[in-house]
């Protein structure tokens, strides 16, 4: 991918974003982009190679949203980012093969289509030349937490590199609960809410606010995902602790 | 390595090629280079640090082949690439220690010899100054498949990051077989030939053409290497399926 | 982190130093910096994100030592490098929040404080504007080997990516022992001293001088750390072999 880009635009500056995306994990990618893309200047372009549908007729897309520019497979990986950015995206289907590397393999479109398209864009090729605009694309469904009387029910959105579990519950989702809270994941209950990892003793299971503003479950200097056998989708609950 | 290069040529632009080469695996490296180097512009230079023979009297080399420039240990890692490029290489033994970082350790010549030599080359130092030309170097033997009547026998060349098994069998090697084909690896038979990973059901074992033009065995959204206990060198067969 | 830097200084050139630091391992980081930083030109700046104390009141620091410039958490990660460089450091506490990204999270100060501070420094902001100079910081204690009559007792300082064990024993520490030497780690004795990995047979356990000038225990083409159940802090001994 890097070679293809530099071959077309030798002045391109390349920045690796992650070497730890689990293979073919579109939801992990989507959540990763939510954290990774916004700090970049809008002059950057972003390429996503996570593409379990490669070789099928799933389209490839050029996306502009809130001034951000991405080339991506149409698997929903960018839609969570777009939702966070909050402005409507402008999407182009990549159909004009004159900007691709030939022959195009059936197993590596990141190298054969996305990389050369991004390189041509970086040289000033107009997006309209890449293919037709489209209003249809795959959306990733992100479960929202439900707030009942005295209880917030959510799920794990993302497991980070350290095994920390980031939920879909935001601070605002549970602030109305008030009082002392109890966090439940499977059969495990957590009562310890901290501001930072280092406030916990090594090995202690704690709840805190992640750097993305969501509720996070972590084991200080440990791996919560493996200790709790938790994964993306695992249900979690936040409830008002019974008065003792 | 990066620090050494930038110290000699602060304007050098560095591109990481891989963080997942298995330790000391020269054959993996050789195959990796076949895919990674050709897309780069010929203005690039490439450094290989995979060097199990470091500290012995194995030479270090500067190689030019088809306009590609590499600095490498003489362990054969570049010879598969040269074979694919198809033109005769011009090889220099790195013997002129004035282009090295001193003291030279016995365990990290990538940092102490290859990195400074590449940096000096990037500043315009002529290759003849680095040492004498040589016509002797270590060649990696790459097994070729054998084609008998109704049967192609090959082996696994490479296991990629996803556990996909890339064989030494090319499309052209078996096209003459014709008819319905059966792929065999150990006691396992595969009859499902697909164009792309996503045409298989999750967990299904399939045969397809890899992005490098070789026959590849994969488990959709799984790891074929661990499921089949297969590794580099494992024998595989492609045979005409018996009429049912 | 990369996005934040490029957003403030779009002309910054970023170089990844390592993707294999074990999570929250300050001692590993400290030792890694000893090898990684000195080769760089002094025009480089270095950012350390290994920060188990994030969110507590541990300070963040800007450090200048021997012309090297680093932004780091105050966890001692840089003090081993400073000791090797051998000149007194000049240290500034990062307290001036106008150079930070807001809101500052409690779990990712590398992104919210260190990255923007480094980017502003790279644009020429004077270190005095970042906060007050300080003469207090956390120091990493690095055990020194003890040399008794006929015996050097040390410990494992660092386990590298290949599972090689680097000790705190320098060549000069045992040269006075003289004669034939025996290396002991746990119940295992090693008598084979080599100059380079490749002088050992595959699987053989050997002692050699690491690229950092310390005594190192390695298994040729194997992983000494897992084979010997050794880790940072494991005691090792070098003794005069009994005359046979």
XYZ file of C-alpha atoms in Angstrom:
732
model
C 0.000 0.000 0.000
C 2.736 2.442 0.962
C 4.775 1.616 -2.119
C 1.781 2.156 -4.418
C 1.081 5.570 -2.921
C 4.699 6.726 -3.093
C 5.008 5.483 -6.648
C 2.165 7.781 -7.734
C 2.922 10.673 -5.383
C 6.539 10.494 -4.201
C 5.994 13.547 -2.018
C 3.173 11.939 0.003
C 3.773 11.814 3.753
C 2.534 8.567 5.281
C 1.466 8.098 8.898
C 0.676 4.663 10.314
C -2.449 4.760 12.453
C -2.530 1.304 14.027
C -0.811 -2.040 13.891
C -3.211 -3.703 16.319
C -6.634 -3.820 14.619
C -7.855 -7.412 15.004
C -8.099 -9.077 11.559
C -11.302 -8.209 9.669
C -12.857 -6.499 12.684
C -14.973 -3.730 11.158
C -16.545 -2.619 14.438
C -13.156 -2.299 16.117
C -11.994 -0.267 13.135
C -15.042 1.971 13.285
C -14.514 2.765 16.917
C -10.787 3.212 16.412
C -11.456 5.833 13.724
C -13.716 7.794 16.092
C -10.713 8.371 18.335
C -7.935 8.519 15.755
C -9.228 10.774 12.958
C -10.546 13.967 14.625
C -7.162 15.158 16.001
C -5.656 15.152 12.496
C -5.590 18.309 10.425
C -8.195 18.343 7.667
C -5.435 18.325 5.089
C -4.888 14.635 5.880
C -6.509 11.795 3.961
C -7.222 8.439 5.541
C -7.210 4.951 4.065
C -8.888 1.923 5.680
C -7.746 -1.518 4.551
C -9.930 -3.572 6.910
C -12.069 -5.242 4.264
C -13.557 -8.670 4.948
C -15.742 -8.325 1.834
C -12.822 -7.875 -0.576
C -13.444 -9.495 -3.949
C -17.228 -9.428 -3.681
C -19.318 -6.745 -5.316
C -19.297 -4.523 -2.207
C -18.387 -1.028 -3.454
C -15.372 1.022 -2.480
C -16.019 4.604 -1.461
C -14.500 8.036 -1.247
C -16.081 9.865 1.694
C -16.002 13.523 2.682
C -17.539 14.349 6.040
C -16.984 17.550 8.031
C -13.888 18.254 5.934
C -12.415 14.798 6.623
C -11.507 12.694 3.595
C -11.389 8.893 3.592
C -11.119 6.067 1.085
C -12.817 2.983 2.485
C -14.558 -0.272 1.674
C -18.334 0.041 1.943
C -18.566 -1.935 5.178
C -19.705 0.746 7.576
C -16.269 1.307 9.109
C -16.524 5.086 8.693
C -20.180 5.610 9.666
C -19.639 5.772 13.419
C -17.086 8.530 12.862
C -19.550 10.358 10.611
C -22.223 10.080 13.304
C -19.853 11.604 15.875
C -18.857 14.400 13.493
C -22.547 15.096 13.067
C -22.628 16.500 9.549
C -23.975 14.747 6.435
C -21.332 12.959 4.393
C -20.719 13.287 0.678
C -19.985 9.848 -0.776
C -18.551 8.775 -4.147
C -18.489 5.199 -5.448
C -15.075 4.329 -6.842
C -15.893 3.016 -10.311
C -13.416 4.715 -12.628
C -10.770 2.043 -13.070
C -8.327 4.372 -14.769
C -7.176 5.429 -11.272
C -6.533 1.838 -10.142
C -3.460 -0.422 -10.299
C -3.894 -3.238 -12.772
C -4.298 -6.127 -12.683
C -6.686 -5.761 -9.726
C -6.439 -8.786 -7.430
C -9.506 -10.282 -5.763
C -7.950 -10.259 -2.320
C -6.205 -6.914 -1.804
C -8.199 -3.913 -3.002
C -6.523 -1.723 -0.387
C -3.352 -2.028 -2.439
C -4.893 -2.147 -5.901
C -7.738 0.400 -5.680
C -7.790 2.464 -2.471
C -4.066 3.261 -2.376
C -3.788 4.536 -5.973
C -7.084 6.436 -5.685
C -5.860 8.187 -2.540
C -2.546 8.984 -4.173
C -4.306 10.520 -7.199
C -6.571 12.537 -4.895
C -3.491 13.830 -3.082
C -2.195 15.064 -6.445
C -5.374 17.055 -6.985
C -7.566 14.700 -9.022
C -11.157 15.820 -8.563
C -13.403 13.357 -6.673
C -16.072 13.591 -9.415
C -13.690 11.824 -11.756
C -13.546 8.740 -9.488
C -17.138 7.638 -9.990
C -20.742 8.629 -9.323
C -22.023 10.200 -6.114
C -24.174 7.855 -4.087
C -26.674 8.154 -1.246
C -26.535 4.477 -0.323
C -23.936 2.841 1.870
C -23.671 0.266 4.600
C -24.258 1.667 8.070
C -22.813 0.129 11.173
C -25.488 -0.237 13.801
C -24.208 0.886 17.144
C -26.382 -0.212 20.019
C -27.522 2.614 22.286
C -27.890 2.092 25.988
C -31.407 2.050 27.424
C -32.195 4.071 30.488
C -34.958 2.689 32.705
C -35.948 3.803 36.145
C -32.828 3.398 38.209
C -30.950 1.366 35.610
C -28.832 1.912 32.476
C -28.373 -1.152 30.266
C -25.593 -1.022 27.694
C -22.920 -3.159 26.101
C -19.202 -3.336 25.322
C -18.379 -1.344 22.178
C -14.658 -1.815 22.023
C -11.822 -3.704 23.669
C -8.620 -1.711 23.566
C -5.008 -2.850 23.254
C -4.708 -3.162 27.056
C -7.890 -5.252 27.444
C -9.854 -2.304 28.813
C -13.576 -2.549 28.022
C -15.197 0.582 26.626
C -18.998 0.591 26.864
C -21.602 2.550 24.948
C -22.687 4.339 28.150
C -21.824 8.041 28.294
C -21.445 10.069 31.444
C -24.657 11.899 30.620
C -26.529 8.594 30.333
C -26.221 7.814 34.013
C -25.808 11.166 35.686
C -29.546 11.245 36.300
C -29.378 7.985 38.265
C -27.603 9.773 41.092
C -26.589 8.296 44.417
C -24.212 5.415 44.817
C -23.899 3.247 41.715
C -23.164 -0.393 41.064
C -21.788 -1.655 37.772
C -22.598 -5.187 36.644
C -21.001 -7.266 33.893
C -22.035 -10.907 33.820
C -21.935 -12.185 37.385
C -19.370 -9.570 38.383
C -20.276 -6.431 40.315
C -18.035 -3.387 40.495
C -18.562 -0.619 43.035
C -15.280 1.181 42.648
C -15.475 4.269 40.440
C -12.158 6.061 39.896
C -10.914 9.022 37.924
C -7.715 7.357 36.678
C -6.154 3.898 36.417
C -3.523 4.714 39.018
C -6.120 5.364 41.726
C -6.773 1.611 41.765
C -4.543 -0.975 43.374
C -2.801 -3.304 40.905
C -5.283 -6.004 39.925
C -8.308 -4.067 41.131
C -11.368 -3.923 38.903
C -12.625 -0.380 38.435
C -15.019 1.743 36.415
C -13.848 5.056 34.992
C -14.520 7.499 32.160
C -12.468 6.609 29.098
C -10.544 9.148 27.045
C -13.460 9.023 24.586
C -16.044 10.023 27.189
C -17.600 6.583 27.641
C -17.796 4.378 30.709
C -14.861 1.984 30.764
C -14.122 -1.105 32.850
C -10.460 -1.758 33.551
C -8.189 -3.809 35.744
C -5.300 -1.698 36.991
C -2.120 -3.067 35.377
C -4.181 -6.032 34.154
C -6.407 -7.175 31.306
C -10.132 -6.866 32.033
C -11.239 -8.528 28.776
C -9.545 -11.825 29.543
C -10.251 -11.743 33.291
C -13.985 -11.208 32.725
C -14.242 -13.199 29.475
C -15.850 -10.091 28.035
C -15.964 -9.069 24.399
C -17.677 -6.647 22.077
C -21.406 -6.976 22.640
C -21.226 -8.260 26.206
C -24.122 -6.738 28.153
C -23.421 -4.390 31.046
C -25.677 -2.674 33.582
C -25.375 0.341 35.767
C -27.816 0.353 38.683
C -28.515 2.316 41.797
C -26.829 0.516 44.680
C -29.259 -0.741 47.295
C -29.052 1.252 50.528
C -27.052 -0.838 52.963
C 18.273 2.006 12.933
C 16.047 5.011 12.284
C 18.109 7.235 14.521
C 21.338 6.235 12.789
C 19.908 7.024 9.351
C 18.482 10.397 10.383
C 21.713 11.327 12.099
C 23.606 10.926 8.808
C 20.867 12.150 6.486
C 18.364 14.254 8.431
C 16.275 14.676 5.293
C 15.749 10.938 4.792
C 12.127 9.832 4.677
C 11.560 6.534 6.474
C 8.752 4.079 5.742
C 8.146 1.030 7.941
C 7.449 -2.043 5.837
C 6.402 -4.632 8.401
C 6.168 -5.173 12.119
C 5.125 -8.815 11.815
C 8.062 -10.717 10.307
C 8.604 -13.752 12.563
C 11.993 -13.489 14.341
C 14.938 -14.620 12.157
C 12.661 -16.018 9.456
C 14.610 -15.441 6.243
C 12.161 -17.283 3.988
C 9.219 -15.262 5.306
C 11.248 -12.111 4.706
C 12.133 -13.180 1.172
C 8.535 -13.775 0.283
C 7.424 -10.593 2.004
C 9.861 -8.575 -0.136
C 8.415 -10.075 -3.323
C 5.108 -8.431 -2.508
C 6.324 -5.296 -0.744
C 9.145 -3.911 -2.888
C 7.844 -3.753 -6.489
C 5.105 -1.162 -5.839
C 7.668 1.323 -4.491
C 9.192 3.935 -6.758
C 12.744 3.104 -7.806
C 13.972 6.143 -5.909
C 13.398 4.192 -2.681
C 16.101 2.170 -0.932
C 15.291 -0.812 1.233
C 16.991 -2.156 4.348
C 16.515 -5.687 5.693
C 17.445 -6.307 9.330
C 16.406 -9.982 9.487
C 19.839 -11.441 10.078
C 20.189 -14.701 12.012
C 23.860 -14.887 10.994
C 24.810 -11.546 12.570
C 28.303 -11.565 14.064
C 29.588 -14.422 11.917
C 31.630 -13.858 8.800
C 28.589 -13.815 6.520
C 28.974 -10.732 4.309
C 26.658 -7.763 4.112
C 25.621 -6.658 0.642
C 24.455 -3.736 -1.403
C 22.235 -5.041 -4.196
C 20.917 -3.354 -7.310
C 18.412 -5.326 -9.329
C 16.061 -3.946 -11.972
C 16.629 -0.451 -10.562
C 15.762 -1.564 -7.010
C 18.366 -0.851 -4.336
C 18.706 -2.859 -1.131
C 21.171 -3.251 1.734
C 20.910 -6.755 3.156
C 22.694 -9.514 5.018
C 23.935 -12.211 2.651
C 21.315 -14.755 3.693
C 19.308 -15.054 0.508
C 16.479 -12.815 1.681
C 16.578 -10.744 -1.537
C 17.111 -13.526 -4.087
C 13.468 -14.504 -4.478
C 12.652 -10.892 -5.296
C 15.504 -10.813 -7.829
C 14.176 -13.994 -9.429
C 10.717 -12.412 -9.787
C 12.181 -9.208 -11.218
C 13.992 -11.359 -13.735
C 17.074 -9.273 -14.395
C 20.625 -10.014 -13.227
C 21.592 -8.257 -10.006
C 24.689 -6.173 -9.398
C 26.056 -6.950 -5.931
C 28.656 -5.177 -3.779
C 30.182 -6.589 -0.598
C 30.146 -4.018 2.192
C 33.749 -3.994 3.365
C 34.685 -0.343 3.640
C 34.291 0.312 7.347
C 34.587 4.052 7.016
C 30.847 4.120 6.223
C 29.923 2.173 9.381
C 29.055 3.255 12.941
C 31.777 2.340 15.396
C 32.151 0.411 17.544
C 30.404 -2.285 15.502
C 28.535 -4.684 17.802
C 28.424 -8.413 17.123
C 24.668 -8.608 17.431
C 23.158 -5.672 15.547
C 24.747 -5.012 12.149
C 21.444 -3.600 10.880
C 22.052 -0.621 13.154
C 25.850 -0.468 12.929
C 26.533 -1.245 9.242
C 23.425 -1.396 7.039
C 21.743 1.749 8.389
C 24.771 4.063 8.013
C 25.642 2.578 4.608
C 22.096 3.207 3.362
C 22.160 6.737 4.751
C 25.456 7.466 2.968
C 24.074 6.019 -0.280
C 21.040 8.281 0.053
C 23.451 11.237 0.241
C 25.030 10.226 -3.050
C 28.000 8.101 -1.996
C 28.920 5.892 -4.928
C 28.392 2.145 -4.401
C 31.930 1.373 -5.632
C 33.270 3.067 -2.516
C 31.480 0.596 -0.244
C 33.485 -2.477 -1.199
C 34.239 -4.834 -4.078
C 31.708 -6.167 -6.559
C 30.968 -9.840 -6.079
C 29.388 -12.619 -8.104
C 28.870 -14.924 -5.130
C 26.004 -14.752 -2.686
C 23.691 -17.072 -0.808
C 20.627 -18.074 -2.798
C 17.384 -19.094 -1.206
C 16.148 -22.316 -2.735
C 12.490 -22.057 -3.477
C 10.874 -25.376 -4.200
C 8.991 -25.530 -7.500
C 5.836 -27.543 -7.830
C 5.995 -30.705 -9.911
C 3.324 -31.372 -12.475
C 2.580 -35.022 -13.183
C -0.225 -36.453 -15.170
C -3.355 -35.222 -13.433
C -1.551 -33.961 -10.334
C 0.352 -30.872 -9.169
C 2.490 -31.362 -6.054
C 3.684 -28.249 -4.266
C 4.257 -26.855 -0.812
C 3.459 -23.931 1.467
C 5.768 -20.990 0.757
C 4.438 -18.465 3.191
C 1.986 -18.083 6.051
C 0.573 -14.594 6.165
C -0.494 -12.445 9.119
C -4.034 -13.896 8.963
C -2.876 -17.525 8.902
C -3.619 -17.874 5.196
C -1.368 -20.420 3.485
C 0.233 -19.323 0.230
C 1.581 -22.190 -1.878
C 4.183 -22.269 -4.625
C 1.534 -23.326 -7.172
C 0.675 -20.693 -9.768
C -2.541 -20.519 -11.696
C -0.696 -21.542 -14.842
C 0.682 -24.648 -13.104
C -2.695 -26.279 -12.827
C -4.747 -24.775 -15.605
C -3.755 -27.698 -17.818
C -5.288 -30.146 -15.354
C -8.761 -28.960 -16.276
C -12.018 -30.364 -14.995
C -13.078 -30.381 -11.376
C -10.165 -30.150 -8.964
C -9.505 -31.375 -5.466
C -6.959 -29.787 -3.181
C -5.244 -31.875 -0.528
C -3.173 -30.782 2.451
C -2.306 -33.534 4.926
C -5.456 -35.561 5.481
C -7.686 -32.629 4.580
C -9.386 -32.312 1.204
C -10.781 -29.045 -0.108
C -13.120 -28.885 -3.062
C -14.312 -25.334 -2.714
C -12.552 -22.892 -5.046
C -13.594 -19.244 -4.637
C -12.610 -15.915 -6.079
C -12.609 -13.996 -2.798
C -12.646 -14.669 0.947
C -16.145 -13.308 1.307
C -17.625 -15.917 -1.029
C -17.013 -18.477 1.700
C -19.107 -18.936 4.808
C -17.358 -17.996 8.051
C -15.182 -20.922 9.078
C -15.248 -22.535 5.632
C -11.988 -23.832 4.187
C -11.417 -22.592 0.654
C -8.840 -22.391 -2.114
C -8.352 -19.133 -3.985
C -5.751 -17.148 -5.934
C -3.726 -14.941 -3.624
C -2.897 -11.314 -4.362
C 0.529 -12.561 -5.470
C -0.898 -14.915 -8.102
C -0.310 -18.153 -6.174
C -2.788 -20.712 -4.938
C -3.801 -19.914 -1.368
C -5.677 -21.904 1.268
C -7.736 -19.871 3.698
C -10.429 -20.206 6.309
C -12.936 -17.401 5.943
C -12.623 -15.205 9.059
C -10.384 -17.883 10.554
C -6.781 -19.033 10.720
C -5.958 -21.876 8.325
C -2.386 -22.330 9.581
C -3.432 -23.215 13.105
C -6.554 -25.165 12.096
C -4.570 -27.381 9.708
C -1.303 -27.396 11.706
C 0.333 -26.283 8.467
C 3.582 -24.373 8.110
C 6.140 -23.369 5.520
C 7.182 -26.528 3.665
C 3.988 -28.491 4.312
C 3.247 -30.529 1.190
C 0.083 -29.863 -0.796
C -1.466 -31.551 -3.822
C -3.886 -30.512 -6.478
C -5.515 -33.435 -8.251
C -8.248 -34.049 -10.739
C -11.379 -34.948 -8.762
C -12.658 -38.457 -9.454
C -15.850 -38.441 -11.515
C -18.645 -39.028 -9.078
C -1.046 11.532 19.341
C 0.127 11.792 15.736
C -2.994 13.653 14.692
C -2.617 16.164 17.521
C 0.997 16.900 16.594
C 0.282 17.301 12.881
C -2.678 19.509 13.617
C -0.430 21.976 15.469
C 2.670 21.565 13.295
C 1.694 20.109 9.897
C 5.366 20.040 8.873
C 6.407 17.785 11.762
C 8.086 14.541 10.721
C 7.029 11.606 12.874
C 9.084 8.467 13.491
C 7.664 5.483 15.365
C 10.185 4.104 17.836
C 8.534 0.902 19.034
C 5.299 -1.025 18.793
C 6.375 -3.693 21.284
C 6.770 -1.991 24.664
C 4.842 -4.167 27.131
C 1.837 -2.224 28.507
C 2.750 0.154 31.358
C 6.260 -1.219 31.672
C 8.341 1.788 32.737
C 11.573 -0.151 33.260
C 11.346 -1.715 29.788
C 10.749 1.766 28.376
C 13.717 3.194 30.258
C 16.034 0.560 28.921
C 14.589 0.851 25.430
C 15.333 4.599 25.405
C 18.971 3.948 26.347
C 19.385 2.103 23.058
C 16.969 4.041 20.863
C 17.627 7.719 21.563
C 21.415 8.263 21.260
C 21.654 7.417 17.536
C 19.136 10.149 16.678
C 20.311 13.597 15.681
C 19.905 16.164 18.441
C 17.367 18.000 16.338
C 14.864 15.251 17.157
C 12.391 15.432 20.027
C 11.070 12.339 21.742
C 7.705 11.635 23.336
C 7.042 8.790 25.790
C 3.438 7.697 26.275
C 4.093 4.852 28.725
C 2.308 6.325 31.718
C 0.765 4.020 34.305
C 0.205 7.004 36.617
C -1.952 8.934 34.148
C -4.718 10.905 35.850
C -2.994 11.111 39.214
C -1.045 14.166 40.318
C 2.269 12.844 38.962
C 3.783 15.700 36.949
C 4.596 15.714 33.251
C 8.039 16.920 32.295
C 10.064 18.485 29.526
C 13.642 17.228 29.820
C 16.834 18.425 28.159
C 19.896 16.280 28.729
C 23.075 16.353 26.678
C 21.210 18.136 23.889
C 18.444 15.488 23.817
C 14.888 16.749 24.264
C 12.054 14.636 25.636
C 8.498 15.114 26.882
C 7.690 12.423 29.429
C 5.558 11.470 32.406
C 7.481 11.823 35.682
C 7.869 8.084 36.191
C 11.607 7.702 35.819
C 11.457 6.403 32.241
C 14.128 8.860 31.080
C 16.508 8.716 34.036
C 18.437 5.654 32.938
C 19.138 7.375 29.602
C 20.275 10.504 31.458
C 22.603 8.396 33.603
C 24.155 6.877 30.472
C 24.526 10.279 28.832
C 26.297 11.410 31.974
C 25.447 15.114 32.007
C 23.021 16.844 34.376
C 19.509 17.255 32.957
C 17.485 20.446 32.826
C 13.872 19.661 33.724
C 10.670 21.696 33.355
C 7.309 20.796 34.888
C 4.528 21.104 32.340
C 1.991 23.315 34.118
C 0.980 25.909 31.552
C -2.304 24.530 30.262
C -2.513 26.969 27.390
C -0.301 24.562 25.398
C -2.569 21.567 26.049
C -5.562 20.134 24.168
C -8.795 20.661 26.040
C -10.721 19.016 27.528
C -7.869 17.048 29.106
C -8.940 13.451 29.737
C -7.898 11.557 32.857
C -6.624 8.566 30.922
C -4.617 9.831 27.947
C -2.233 12.685 28.766
C 0.106 11.545 25.992
C -2.510 12.757 23.540
C -3.855 15.718 25.507
C -0.703 17.227 27.055
C 2.567 15.720 25.813
C 1.692 15.702 22.099
C 0.561 19.347 21.895
C 3.455 20.512 24.095
C 5.946 18.733 21.818
C 4.304 20.195 18.738
C 4.508 23.734 20.176
C 8.164 23.181 21.113
C 8.850 22.074 17.535
C 7.404 25.403 16.379
C 9.847 27.289 18.557
C 7.904 27.895 21.775
C 10.430 28.510 24.535
C 10.573 25.822 27.259
C 10.334 28.470 30.007
C 6.776 29.180 28.885
C 5.700 25.599 29.621
C 6.070 25.752 33.394
C 8.651 26.118 36.174
C 12.067 24.478 36.244
C 12.316 21.727 38.827
C 15.091 19.816 40.552
C 12.834 16.999 41.741
C 11.774 14.011 39.690
C 11.257 10.305 40.066
C 14.406 8.267 39.517
C 14.377 4.700 38.368
C 16.589 2.594 40.584
C 18.725 0.338 38.480
C 20.373 -2.429 40.453
C 24.139 -2.615 40.026
C 25.936 -5.936 40.002
C 28.084 -6.780 43.001
C 31.570 -8.130 42.465
C 32.869 -10.436 45.195
C 35.952 -12.523 45.135
C 35.517 -14.792 42.139
C 31.859 -13.972 41.618
C 29.699 -11.303 39.947
C 26.059 -11.213 41.061
C 23.633 -9.302 38.872
C 20.105 -9.423 37.523
C 18.042 -9.273 34.346
C 17.461 -5.653 33.282
C 15.523 -6.172 30.117
C 13.844 -8.876 28.041
C 13.947 -8.015 24.372
C 11.466 -8.760 21.592
C 13.195 -12.108 20.875
C 13.162 -13.240 24.515
C 16.877 -12.542 24.923
C 17.794 -11.636 28.508
C 19.986 -8.585 28.966
C 21.664 -8.375 32.380
C 23.138 -5.442 34.269
C 26.628 -6.997 34.065
C 29.057 -5.147 31.828
C 32.102 -6.652 30.208
C 34.318 -4.629 32.540
C 32.495 -6.057 35.576
C 33.805 -9.549 35.037
C 37.004 -9.108 33.113
C 38.897 -9.170 36.403
C 37.505 -12.626 37.204
C 39.627 -14.142 34.467
C 39.941 -17.820 33.647
C 37.071 -19.988 32.511
C 33.675 -18.671 33.549
C 30.357 -20.226 34.401
C 27.089 -18.363 34.146
C 24.214 -19.316 36.437
C 20.552 -18.341 36.210
C 18.239 -20.206 38.605
C 19.233 -23.866 38.462
C 20.618 -23.506 34.960
C 24.343 -23.271 34.260
C 25.763 -21.966 30.996
C 29.378 -22.445 30.022
C 29.159 -21.466 26.391
C 30.300 -17.907 25.707
C 29.982 -16.802 22.076
C 30.575 -13.673 20.083
C 27.379 -13.901 18.018
C 24.062 -15.761 17.999
C 24.996 -17.719 14.911
C 27.991 -19.334 16.588
C 25.515 -21.370 18.627
C 23.576 -24.363 17.385
C 19.828 -23.816 17.097
C 18.332 -24.248 20.549
C 21.640 -23.863 22.345
C 21.783 -21.612 25.405
C 24.642 -19.125 25.228
C 26.087 -16.037 26.882
C 27.272 -13.141 24.739
C 27.798 -9.387 24.816
C 24.637 -7.568 23.771
C 24.590 -4.667 21.322
C 24.359 -2.405 24.398
C 27.568 -3.732 25.942
C 25.921 -5.841 28.650
C 26.053 -9.578 29.224
C 23.129 -11.264 27.487
C 21.677 -14.774 27.714
C 20.095 -16.093 24.546
C 18.855 -19.275 22.963
C 19.895 -19.428 19.331
C 16.723 -19.187 17.243
C 14.719 -19.608 20.451
C 13.246 -17.660 23.343
C 15.391 -17.698 26.489
C 12.861 -15.827 28.634
C 10.167 -18.462 28.282
C 12.547 -21.439 28.328
C 14.156 -20.287 31.588
C 11.041 -18.682 33.105
C 13.194 -15.611 33.545
C 12.021 -12.026 33.800
C 13.225 -8.582 34.747
C 14.812 -8.838 38.193
C 15.729 -12.523 37.977
C 19.076 -12.991 39.718
C 22.087 -14.174 37.727
C 25.630 -15.075 38.707
C 28.936 -15.250 36.926
C 31.519 -17.381 38.701
C 34.953 -18.784 38.083
C 34.511 -22.318 36.812
C 35.964 -24.939 39.129
C 39.128 -26.477 37.736
C 38.139 -29.870 36.363
